[in-house]
Structure formats: structure tokens, C-alpha cells
Short mmCIF file of C-alpha atoms and ligand atoms in Angstrom, two decimals:
data_model
loop_
_atom_site.label_atom_id
_atom_site.label_comp_id
_atom_site.label_asym_id
_atom_site.label_seq_id
_atom_site.Cartn_x
_atom_site.Cartn_y
_atom_site.Cartn_z
CA MET C 17 122.15 137.96 230.56
CA HIS C 18 125.67 138.25 231.02
CA ARG C 19 128.82 137.65 229.06
CA LEU C 20 132.10 136.52 230.78
CA SER C 21 135.23 136.13 229.12
CA GLN C 22 138.58 135.66 230.18
CA GLN C 23 142.16 135.41 228.04
CA LYS C 24 144.33 132.25 230.62
CA GLY C 25 147.29 131.43 228.63
CA LYS C 26 146.16 130.32 225.43
CA THR C 27 143.07 128.97 226.62
CA MET C 28 140.02 131.33 226.04
CA VAL C 29 137.21 130.18 227.82
CA SER C 30 133.79 132.32 227.83
CA MET C 31 130.83 131.72 230.08
CA LYS C 32 127.15 132.95 229.92
CA GLN C 33 125.09 132.31 232.96
CA GLN C 34 121.33 132.75 232.44
CA HIS C 35 118.56 132.72 234.48
CA VAL C 36 115.16 131.82 233.35
CA THR C 37 111.88 130.66 235.17
CA ARG C 38 110.79 127.68 234.85
CA ALA C 39 107.74 128.17 232.73
CA THR C 40 110.40 129.85 230.30
CA ALA C 41 112.20 126.51 230.46
CA ALA C 42 109.43 124.31 229.52
CA VAL C 43 108.77 127.01 226.56
CA VAL C 44 112.52 126.77 225.53
CA ALA C 45 112.70 123.48 225.20
CA VAL C 46 109.96 122.53 223.25
CA LEU C 47 111.06 125.10 220.88
CA LEU C 48 114.50 123.27 221.05
CA LEU C 49 113.14 120.24 220.55
CA LEU C 50 111.45 121.43 217.70
CA MET C 51 114.55 122.92 216.37
CA VAL C 52 116.80 120.27 216.45
CA ALA C 53 113.96 118.37 214.66
CA ALA C 54 114.27 120.80 211.77
CA PRO C 55 117.38 120.16 210.44
CA GLY C 56 119.54 123.81 210.11
CA GLY C 57 117.66 125.13 213.07
CA ALA C 58 119.42 127.60 215.07
CA ALA C 59 118.72 126.16 218.15
CA ALA C 60 121.71 127.44 220.10
CA GLN C 61 121.18 130.92 218.68
CA GLY C 62 117.39 130.69 219.53
CA ARG C 63 119.03 129.48 222.67
CA ARG C 64 121.01 132.54 223.28
CA GLY C 65 118.43 135.05 222.09
CA GLY C 66 117.44 135.75 225.71
CA GLY C 67 115.83 132.84 226.57
CA GLY C 68 112.77 133.27 224.92
CA GLY C 69 111.96 136.26 227.14
CA GLY C 70 113.22 135.11 230.49
CA ARG C 71 114.90 136.78 233.22
CA GLY C 72 118.92 137.43 232.86
CA TYR C 73 120.98 138.84 235.19
CA GLY C 74 124.73 139.27 235.62
CA TYR C 75 126.56 138.00 238.76
CA GLY C 76 128.19 140.39 240.87
CA GLY C 77 131.60 141.73 240.96
CA SER C 78 133.84 141.54 237.94
CA GLY C 79 132.12 138.76 236.52
CA ASP C 80 135.53 137.05 235.63
CA HIS C 81 135.76 132.95 237.12
CA GLU C 82 139.16 131.06 237.16
CA TRP C 83 139.04 127.79 236.85
CA GLY C 84 142.43 126.31 236.33
CA GLY C 85 141.51 125.93 232.51
CA GLU C 86 145.33 126.23 231.59
CA GLY C 87 146.64 123.17 229.18
CA GLY C 88 142.78 122.04 228.82
CA GLY C 89 142.64 123.44 225.38
CA LEU C 90 138.61 123.13 225.66
CA SER C 91 136.91 125.87 223.36
CA MET C 92 132.91 127.03 223.21
CA ASP C 93 133.11 126.20 219.44
CA TYR C 94 135.18 123.14 219.20
CA TYR C 95 132.52 121.43 216.99
CA SER C 96 131.46 124.53 215.08
CA MET C 97 133.07 123.47 211.46
CA THR C 98 132.91 119.67 211.79
CA CYS C 99 129.54 119.39 213.93
CA PRO C 100 127.60 122.40 214.19
CA HIS C 101 124.41 121.34 215.94
CA ALA C 102 126.26 118.67 218.51
CA GLN C 103 124.61 120.82 221.22
CA ASP C 104 121.14 120.81 219.66
CA ILE C 105 121.46 117.18 219.34
CA VAL C 106 122.60 116.27 222.95
CA ARG C 107 120.05 118.52 224.56
CA GLY C 108 117.20 117.47 222.52
CA VAL C 109 117.81 113.26 222.92
CA VAL C 110 118.58 114.43 226.85
CA PHE C 111 115.26 116.55 227.24
CA LYS C 112 113.29 113.81 225.75
CA ALA C 113 115.02 111.13 228.47
CA LEU C 114 114.38 113.67 231.21
CA ASP C 115 110.60 114.39 230.08
CA LYS C 116 110.05 110.68 230.56
CA ASP C 117 112.12 110.02 233.61
CA PRO C 118 113.10 113.14 235.44
CA THR C 119 115.42 111.30 238.10
CA LEU C 120 117.59 110.71 235.25
CA ALA C 121 118.30 114.41 235.58
CA ALA C 122 120.63 113.05 239.03
CA SER C 123 122.02 110.49 237.23
CA LEU C 124 123.61 112.48 234.14
CA LEU C 125 124.93 115.07 236.63
CA ARG C 126 126.15 112.49 238.73
CA LEU C 127 127.76 110.18 235.75
CA HIS C 128 129.92 113.34 234.52
CA PHE C 129 131.47 113.80 238.27
CA HIS C 130 132.16 109.87 238.28
CA ASP C 131 133.80 110.17 235.04
CA CYS C 132 136.05 113.45 235.84
CA PHE C 133 137.44 111.85 239.06
CA VAL C 134 138.34 109.19 238.01
CA ARG C 135 141.67 109.39 235.46
CA GLY C 136 140.41 112.49 234.21
CA CYS C 137 137.38 113.39 231.84
CA ASP C 138 138.00 110.81 229.21
CA ALA C 139 134.48 108.92 229.35
CA SER C 140 136.36 105.99 231.18
CA VAL C 141 133.45 105.65 233.31
CA LEU C 142 131.34 104.20 230.04
CA LEU C 143 133.39 101.50 229.26
CA ASP C 144 131.80 98.07 229.52
CA SER C 145 134.11 95.37 231.24
CA THR C 146 135.82 93.12 228.77
CA LYS C 147 137.02 89.88 229.34
CA ALA C 148 140.46 91.12 228.05
CA HIS C 149 140.62 94.13 230.05
CA GLY C 150 138.97 93.18 233.16
CA THR C 151 136.05 95.13 235.45
CA ALA C 152 135.58 98.52 234.18
CA GLU C 153 134.90 101.23 236.44
CA LYS C 154 130.93 100.58 236.15
CA ASP C 155 131.13 97.49 237.96
CA ALA C 156 133.47 98.58 240.88
CA LEU C 157 130.74 98.62 243.79
CA THR C 158 130.87 102.86 244.13
CA ASP C 159 129.38 102.64 240.66
CA LYS C 160 127.09 100.19 240.98
CA SER C 161 124.43 102.46 241.37
CA LEU C 162 125.19 105.04 238.21
CA ARG C 163 122.13 105.35 235.88
CA GLY C 164 121.89 106.77 232.47
CA PHE C 165 123.74 104.88 230.15
CA GLU C 166 121.45 104.23 227.86
CA VAL C 167 120.81 107.85 227.46
CA ILE C 168 124.42 108.35 226.62
CA ASP C 169 124.08 106.00 224.06
CA ALA C 170 121.22 107.24 222.62
CA VAL C 171 122.84 110.96 222.38
CA LYS C 172 126.13 109.05 221.36
CA ALA C 173 123.81 107.45 218.33
CA ALA C 174 122.09 110.49 217.30
CA LEU C 175 125.77 112.09 217.36
CA GLU C 176 127.67 109.24 215.02
CA ALA C 177 123.78 109.66 212.47
CA GLN C 178 124.88 113.24 211.78
CA CYS C 179 128.80 114.04 212.42
CA PRO C 180 130.29 110.22 212.54
CA GLY C 181 133.51 109.76 214.84
CA THR C 182 133.31 113.46 215.68
CA VAL C 183 131.83 114.51 219.43
CA SER C 184 133.92 112.43 222.19
CA CYS C 185 132.17 110.54 224.94
CA ALA C 186 133.73 112.82 227.37
CA ASP C 187 132.17 115.85 225.69
CA VAL C 188 128.85 114.15 225.77
CA LEU C 189 128.75 113.79 229.31
CA ALA C 190 129.54 117.09 230.29
CA LEU C 191 126.73 118.49 228.25
CA ALA C 192 124.31 115.72 229.11
CA ALA C 193 124.93 117.24 232.83
CA ARG C 194 124.54 120.62 231.35
CA ASP C 195 121.11 120.07 230.18
CA SER C 196 120.28 118.12 233.42
CA VAL C 197 120.78 120.89 235.52
CA PHE C 198 118.85 123.26 233.28
CA MET C 199 115.90 120.69 232.76
CA ALA C 200 116.24 120.46 236.66
CA GLY C 201 116.49 124.16 237.69
CA ASP C 202 116.65 127.71 236.36
CA LEU C 203 120.34 127.78 235.62
CA TYR C 204 122.30 127.43 232.33
CA TYR C 205 125.87 127.54 231.54
CA MET C 206 128.57 127.15 228.63
CA VAL C 207 130.14 124.28 228.41
CA PRO C 208 133.94 124.42 226.84
CA MET C 209 134.37 121.21 224.38
CA GLY C 210 137.46 119.00 223.06
CA ARG C 211 137.58 116.20 225.37
CA LYS C 212 139.14 113.09 224.13
CA ASP C 213 138.21 109.51 225.32
CA GLY C 214 140.62 107.56 226.96
CA TYR C 215 141.35 103.94 226.42
CA VAL C 216 141.57 102.27 230.22
CA SER C 217 138.73 101.69 232.85
CA ARG C 218 140.25 99.85 235.90
CA ALA C 219 137.43 99.28 238.80
CA ALA C 220 140.39 99.92 240.85
CA ASP C 221 140.75 103.16 239.77
CA THR C 222 136.77 104.75 241.36
CA SER C 223 139.02 104.72 244.97
CA ALA C 224 139.62 107.74 243.77
CA LEU C 225 136.14 109.16 244.48
CA PRO C 226 135.66 110.30 247.69
CA ALA C 227 133.10 107.96 250.30
CA ALA C 228 130.29 109.06 251.73
CA THR C 229 131.63 108.98 255.48
CA LEU C 230 134.44 111.54 254.70
CA ASN C 231 134.31 114.42 257.12
CA ALA C 232 134.92 118.10 256.03
CA SER C 233 138.58 118.00 256.60
CA GLU C 234 138.80 114.68 254.32
CA LEU C 235 136.73 116.39 252.02
CA ILE C 236 139.10 119.26 251.70
CA LYS C 237 141.83 117.67 251.33
CA VAL C 238 140.48 115.82 248.21
CA PHE C 239 138.73 118.41 246.30
CA VAL C 240 141.00 121.05 247.30
CA GLY C 241 144.42 119.84 247.91
CA ASP C 242 144.32 116.79 245.18
CA HIS C 243 142.23 118.64 242.35
CA GLY C 244 142.40 122.18 243.22
CA PHE C 245 138.98 123.45 243.87
CA THR C 246 138.46 126.22 246.08
CA VAL C 247 136.50 125.70 249.44
CA PRO C 248 132.95 127.19 248.11
CA GLU C 249 133.50 125.04 244.98
CA LEU C 250 133.96 121.99 247.20
CA VAL C 251 130.33 123.14 248.80
CA ALA C 252 128.72 124.35 245.80
CA LEU C 253 129.32 120.88 243.79
CA SER C 254 128.22 118.90 246.89
CA GLY C 255 125.08 121.09 246.18
CA ALA C 256 124.33 118.43 242.92
CA HIS C 257 122.81 116.48 245.97
CA THR C 258 119.97 118.75 245.61
CA LEU C 259 118.85 116.34 243.22
CA GLY C 260 118.68 112.58 243.45
CA GLN C 261 118.87 109.34 245.93
CA ALA C 262 121.00 107.60 247.62
CA HIS C 263 120.76 103.73 249.28
CA CYS C 264 121.01 102.80 252.14
CA ALA C 265 124.24 101.65 251.98
CA ASN C 266 126.04 104.86 251.87
CA PHE C 267 124.19 106.34 254.77
CA LYS C 268 123.55 103.70 257.18
CA ASN C 269 126.37 104.72 259.10
CA ARG C 270 124.82 107.85 260.69
CA LEU C 271 121.92 104.90 262.25
CA SER C 272 123.74 103.28 264.29
CA GLY C 273 127.28 103.07 266.75
CA PHE C 274 127.00 106.64 268.18
CA GLY C 275 127.13 105.32 271.98
CA LYS C 276 124.09 106.03 273.96
CA ALA C 277 122.33 108.80 271.06
CA GLY C 278 122.65 105.38 268.75
CA LYS C 279 122.11 107.59 265.91
CA ASP C 280 125.04 110.19 264.71
CA PRO C 281 124.03 113.51 266.66
CA THR C 282 124.42 115.80 263.31
CA MET C 283 121.47 114.14 261.89
CA GLU C 284 117.54 115.52 262.95
CA ALA C 285 116.09 112.49 265.41
CA TRP C 286 112.97 111.93 263.81
CA MET C 287 114.49 111.78 260.27
CA ALA C 288 116.96 109.22 261.47
CA ALA C 289 114.14 107.30 262.85
CA SER C 290 112.35 107.31 259.57
CA LEU C 291 115.40 106.31 257.92
CA ALA C 292 116.08 103.26 260.44
CA LYS C 293 112.73 101.88 259.19
CA THR C 294 113.19 102.37 255.62
CA CYS C 295 116.57 100.50 255.71
CA LYS C 296 115.21 97.99 258.16
CA ALA C 297 112.71 96.97 255.98
CA GLY C 298 114.19 97.07 252.39
CA GLY C 299 117.98 96.63 253.22
CA ASP C 300 120.94 98.45 251.51
CA GLY C 301 119.31 98.48 248.43
CA ALA C 302 116.97 100.99 249.98
CA THR C 303 116.82 104.43 249.00
CA ALA C 304 116.21 107.78 250.56
CA LYS C 305 116.20 111.41 248.75
CA LEU C 306 119.44 113.66 249.24
CA ASP C 307 117.34 116.79 249.89
CA ALA C 308 113.67 117.64 250.31
CA THR C 309 113.14 118.28 246.31
CA SER C 310 115.05 116.05 244.82
CA ASN C 311 113.66 116.74 241.39
CA ALA C 312 114.71 120.61 241.66
CA PHE C 313 118.22 121.90 240.82
CA ASP C 314 117.54 124.35 244.05
CA VAL C 315 119.06 125.57 247.71
CA GLU C 316 116.88 122.91 249.66
CA TYR C 317 119.91 120.86 250.00
CA TYR C 318 121.67 123.77 252.02
CA LYS C 319 118.34 124.53 253.96
CA GLY C 320 117.85 120.77 254.45
CA LEU C 321 121.76 120.93 256.09
CA GLN C 322 120.73 124.05 257.95
CA ALA C 323 117.87 121.57 259.71
CA ARG C 324 120.34 118.74 260.35
CA ARG C 325 118.39 117.04 257.85
CA GLY C 326 121.43 115.86 255.15
CA LEU C 327 121.53 112.43 254.65
CA LEU C 328 125.18 111.36 253.98
CA THR C 329 127.89 112.16 256.50
CA SER C 330 129.92 113.83 253.60
CA ASP C 331 126.70 116.10 253.09
CA GLN C 332 125.90 116.89 256.87
CA THR C 333 129.47 117.64 257.89
CA LEU C 334 129.37 120.72 255.16
CA LEU C 335 127.54 122.17 258.07
CA THR C 336 129.18 121.18 261.54
CA GLY C 337 132.55 119.69 260.23
CA SER C 338 134.57 123.28 259.74
CA PRO C 339 133.44 126.59 260.08
CA GLU C 340 134.96 127.71 256.84
CA THR C 341 132.51 124.87 254.75
CA ALA C 342 129.66 126.08 257.11
CA THR C 343 130.02 129.67 256.29
CA TYR C 344 129.22 128.66 252.25
CA VAL C 345 126.42 126.30 253.50
CA LYS C 346 124.51 129.64 255.03
CA GLN C 347 125.33 131.71 252.09
CA PHE C 348 124.02 129.65 249.34
CA ALA C 349 121.01 128.37 251.41
CA ASP C 350 120.72 132.05 251.29
CA SER C 351 121.31 133.12 248.08
CA PRO C 352 120.59 130.63 244.59
CA ASP C 353 122.34 133.25 242.75
CA ASP C 354 125.62 132.34 244.53
CA PHE C 355 125.22 129.00 244.41
CA PHE C 356 124.55 129.19 241.38
CA GLU C 357 127.61 131.15 239.91
CA THR C 358 129.61 129.04 242.68
CA PHE C 359 128.62 125.77 240.99
CA VAL C 360 128.81 126.81 237.76
CA GLN C 361 132.52 127.76 238.49
CA GLY C 362 133.29 124.18 240.13
CA MET C 363 131.56 122.11 237.30
CA GLY C 364 133.98 124.29 234.88
CA ARG C 365 137.29 123.01 236.92
CA MET C 366 135.70 119.66 237.00
CA GLY C 367 135.07 119.54 233.20
CA GLN C 368 138.66 119.96 232.80
CA LEU C 369 140.15 117.86 235.22
CA ASP C 370 143.28 115.55 234.31
CA LEU C 371 142.03 115.61 230.24
CA ASN C 372 144.00 113.01 228.33
CA PRO C 373 145.60 114.51 225.06
CA ASP C 374 146.17 111.44 223.59
CA GLY C 375 142.62 109.89 223.79
CA ASN C 376 140.11 109.76 220.65
CA VAL C 377 136.78 110.15 220.00
CA ARG C 378 134.77 106.47 220.60
CA ILE C 379 132.28 105.33 218.64
CA SER C 380 130.38 103.58 220.54
CA CYS C 381 131.40 104.80 224.35
CA ARG C 382 131.09 101.38 225.49
CA VAL C 383 134.14 100.01 223.43
CA LEU C 384 137.27 100.94 222.35
CA ASN C 385 136.96 101.22 218.70
C1 HEM B 408 131.73 115.55 247.97
C2 HEM B 408 131.33 114.50 248.11
C3 HEM B 408 130.66 113.31 247.22
C4 HEM B 408 130.30 112.55 247.84
C5 HEM B 408 130.92 111.56 249.18
C6 HEM B 408 129.42 111.73 247.15
C7 HEM B 408 128.61 110.49 247.09
C8 HEM B 408 127.75 110.33 246.88
C9 HEM B 408 126.93 109.04 247.16
C10 HEM B 408 127.07 107.81 247.87
C11 HEM B 408 125.76 108.93 246.57
C12 HEM B 408 124.53 108.09 246.83
C13 HEM B 408 124.68 106.87 245.56
C14 HEM B 408 124.05 105.50 245.96
O1 HEM B 408 124.25 105.11 246.97
O2 HEM B 408 122.84 105.24 244.91
C15 HEM B 408 125.90 110.10 245.62
C16 HEM B 408 124.53 110.20 244.97
C17 HEM B 408 124.62 111.59 243.87
N1 HEM B 408 126.15 112.25 243.76
FE1 HEM B 408 127.30 112.76 245.06
N2 HEM B 408 128.87 112.72 246.13
C18 HEM B 408 129.83 113.88 246.16
C19 HEM B 408 129.87 114.95 245.28
C20 HEM B 408 129.09 115.13 244.34
C21 HEM B 408 129.34 116.07 242.88
C22 HEM B 408 130.76 116.86 243.24
C23 HEM B 408 128.38 115.48 241.91
C24 HEM B 408 128.26 116.26 240.72
C25 HEM B 408 128.62 117.46 240.62
C26 HEM B 408 127.63 114.32 242.99
C27 HEM B 408 126.43 114.36 242.22
C28 HEM B 408 125.24 113.38 242.87
C29 HEM B 408 124.23 113.02 242.27
C30 HEM B 408 122.98 114.04 241.64
C31 HEM B 408 123.34 112.06 243.09
C32 HEM B 408 122.22 111.27 243.18
C33 HEM B 408 122.41 110.49 241.90
C34 HEM B 408 120.94 109.86 241.56
O3 HEM B 408 119.94 109.84 241.95
O4 HEM B 408 121.16 109.03 240.46
N3 HEM B 408 127.85 114.41 243.92
N4 HEM B 408 126.71 110.90 245.86
C1 NAG B 409 138.52 113.38 260.39
O1 NAG B 409 138.47 112.22 259.70
C2 NAG B 409 140.22 112.56 259.96
C3 NAG B 409 140.56 111.08 259.71
O2 NAG B 409 139.97 109.59 260.25
C4 NAG B 409 140.33 112.93 261.50
O3 NAG B 409 141.73 112.43 261.69
C5 NAG B 409 139.66 113.47 262.03
O4 NAG B 409 140.15 113.98 263.38
C6 NAG B 409 138.58 113.99 261.51
N1 NAG B 409 137.97 115.39 261.83
C7 NAG B 409 137.19 115.91 262.65
C8 NAG B 409 136.84 117.50 262.60
O5 NAG B 409 136.74 114.75 263.05
#
């Protein structure tokens, strides 16, 4: 176990990363659920107490990570007075939901990404469309495949029962994403809190999300140019596609229209043929896994890219579209530690994009108070 902290302006961000075995994770999960069930149980402390004997390690170098936290005003103990068990409550509900349906880990992680890239991390992605305000983000074409809203509702209801009007929906998304990664893999990280919920959700704003057809230079423009991520963070965050699936609508561009070759030459031939069958049979709504182990948070995604088995254009281009991103694909394929460390760094930055200082705390994440 390793504690990292850094003073950046007025914002103190500390982060701890732990590496525990899958078996340990299961034990910890059960313990946490028991602790959540018992009011006053110090679940967070139990978790921090070495992960129940889990293997801990520190990351290399000075261990300091920058993620542009300036002005964010977030802190690890934001709810320590007002809702001390907030994180335990979130974890309890998320673990229960993922126990029933492990594929929801991907969906919850993606929700946080789609929240933060559109109007900042303000839970605008959770608002329902209304007659008065029109079509919300979640009803835009890009967001139609988002799932997990019911889990967020259940988390929020549990929080409201314990600490009414206290924990923002934007923080719930950040915590649920973290807990999902932990459930699906061997990675745990600290999430600073204090985000506020916004008042606006417009379908048109989802144009801020990167399209699946972008090449490496375009991805670099969006992530590095527009949002201030580093190139390794872009590659590590794309590694979120170690979880989940995509619909044919989002990868059929690779299956035809490449002249004589027909399919995208950067896709392995057997896989392209198999996907073409899938999409022919099922149409745009058919699905394929984003990597070979779509419920496990691991480095299979990067190994798949090396085997030319990336599903989306935006995945495979990280290896074939730019020597700079390719360097990190190779590095992360070989080193889960390097992937995890950079992923946590990227999630830290993503979780602080364009925070809304004038927001509030919604009672229901779907509707304005
Ligand atoms: C680099 C640019 C990115 C592009 C172009 C992109 C695009 C996509 C697309 C097209 C899908 C499939 C949607 C569907 O057909 O159902 C998808 C799924 C997913 N994305 Fe991304 N994404 C990107 C980055 C990210 C990031 C940064 C994260 C999170 C940190 C993320 C997390 C996910 C997850 C977990 C899924 C699977 C969802 C599920 O199975 O429910 N993606 N993404
Ligand atoms: C990436 O896409 C942009 C815009 O479509 C294009 O101008 C550029 O040539 C592409 N880069 C590569 C390496 O294909």
C-alpha cells in the first residue's frame, strides 16, 4: 500500500493505490457488504487496513501524480462530517448490482466518462428529457446505449435515506465507476469528492464525445488538445474498453469500403469475417466484446490491439495510427502496473473536468429539484 499526496495550489489531493488479488477482492466485498449492513461499521477503514491481507505495492518514481486538480476544490473527506458512510453506501449498492449482472461494471464506468466529457462532471447525463427542457443527453443517439441508470437510482435512494440532499449525483457517478473497476479487476483508487450537479442536459451537447471512427491524431486533439490529458492518459483511459461491448453501428465502418481488401486492413482477417457475420445477422443492434475478457479489468485490451483485434477504429488506431500512442499500447500490454497507474491518473483528471461551482445536489438524479 502506498499513500501519495500532493499540494497543488489550494487543492490537496491524495491518492492511494492498492493491488489485491481477485480472491481477496471477493473477501473484501463480502466484508464491506456486512459492514454496510451494520450501521456505524467502519467499512472504509476496513478496506484501508491492507485489503484484508491483500498484496499492496507502491508505484515507481516519486509516486507523485498530477492531474490538473487546480480549482477543482474536491477532497477525499468532503462528506466526512455530513455523510460519513457515503462511500460505503455507494459500494454496497454497486457491489450488489454487479453481483447480479457483472456486465454493468462497464456501463457504470462509461456513464462517468460520458458525464465528464459533456458539460463537465455534473451528472447532466442522468437527467431525463422533459417537455419544458427538450431532449436530454441520454436520449441522443451516442448515449442511447448507456446502461446502469437504475443502479445509480438505487445508490442515490440509499444515500437519500441516510443523508438527505447531501451527496451529489456527479460524485455518485465517480464513486460507482471506481467501485466497478475494483469489482472487475484488481485496481482500487481514491476518489476526491465535492462535485455539484448541473441544471442543463441537451442532446446536442453529446457532440463533445469522441466518435468511434476517430484516428489517433484526432483522439490526441480531443484528449490532449481540448481536455489537457497526456498521451499516455489517452491510451490508458481507452483501456476502459477492457470492459464491455459495442454495437455493430459503431464498428461496421471497419467491415467494408476499403477497396480491394474490403475490410479495414488493420483488423485481423478472421475477426473481420466473424464480425461481418454477426452484423449481417443482427444488424446495427448486434454486439461484440470490446476485448477478449470483457468482464475483467486487465491488459487483454492492449494485447488484443497487438494482435490487430481492436474492435473500434479508435481502439486499433492507438497501435497503428501514431508511433507515440503505440509506445504506450506496448508498455501497458506488458505491464499491468503501468496501465493501472496511468489509468488512475487519467481518471483523476477526467473526474475533475469543467466542474460547475454553481451546481447543487439533486434529490433524484433524473430530475431537477
Ligand atoms: C477514446 C475515445 C473513446 C471512444 C471513441 C469511445 C467509444 C465507445 C463506443 C463507440 C462504445 C460502444 C457503444 C455501443 O455501441 O454500445 C464504447 C463503449 C464503452 N466505453 Fe468508450 N470510448 C472512448 C473512451 C472511453 C473512456 C475514456 C472510457 C472510460 C474511462 C470508456 C468506457 C467505455 C466502456 C466501459 C464501454 C462499454 C460499455 C458497455 O458495455 O456498456 N470509453 N465506447
Ligand atoms: C486523421 O484524420 C484526419 C481528419 O479526418 C485526417 O486529416 C488525417 O490525415 C488522419 N490521419 C491519419 C494518420 O490517417
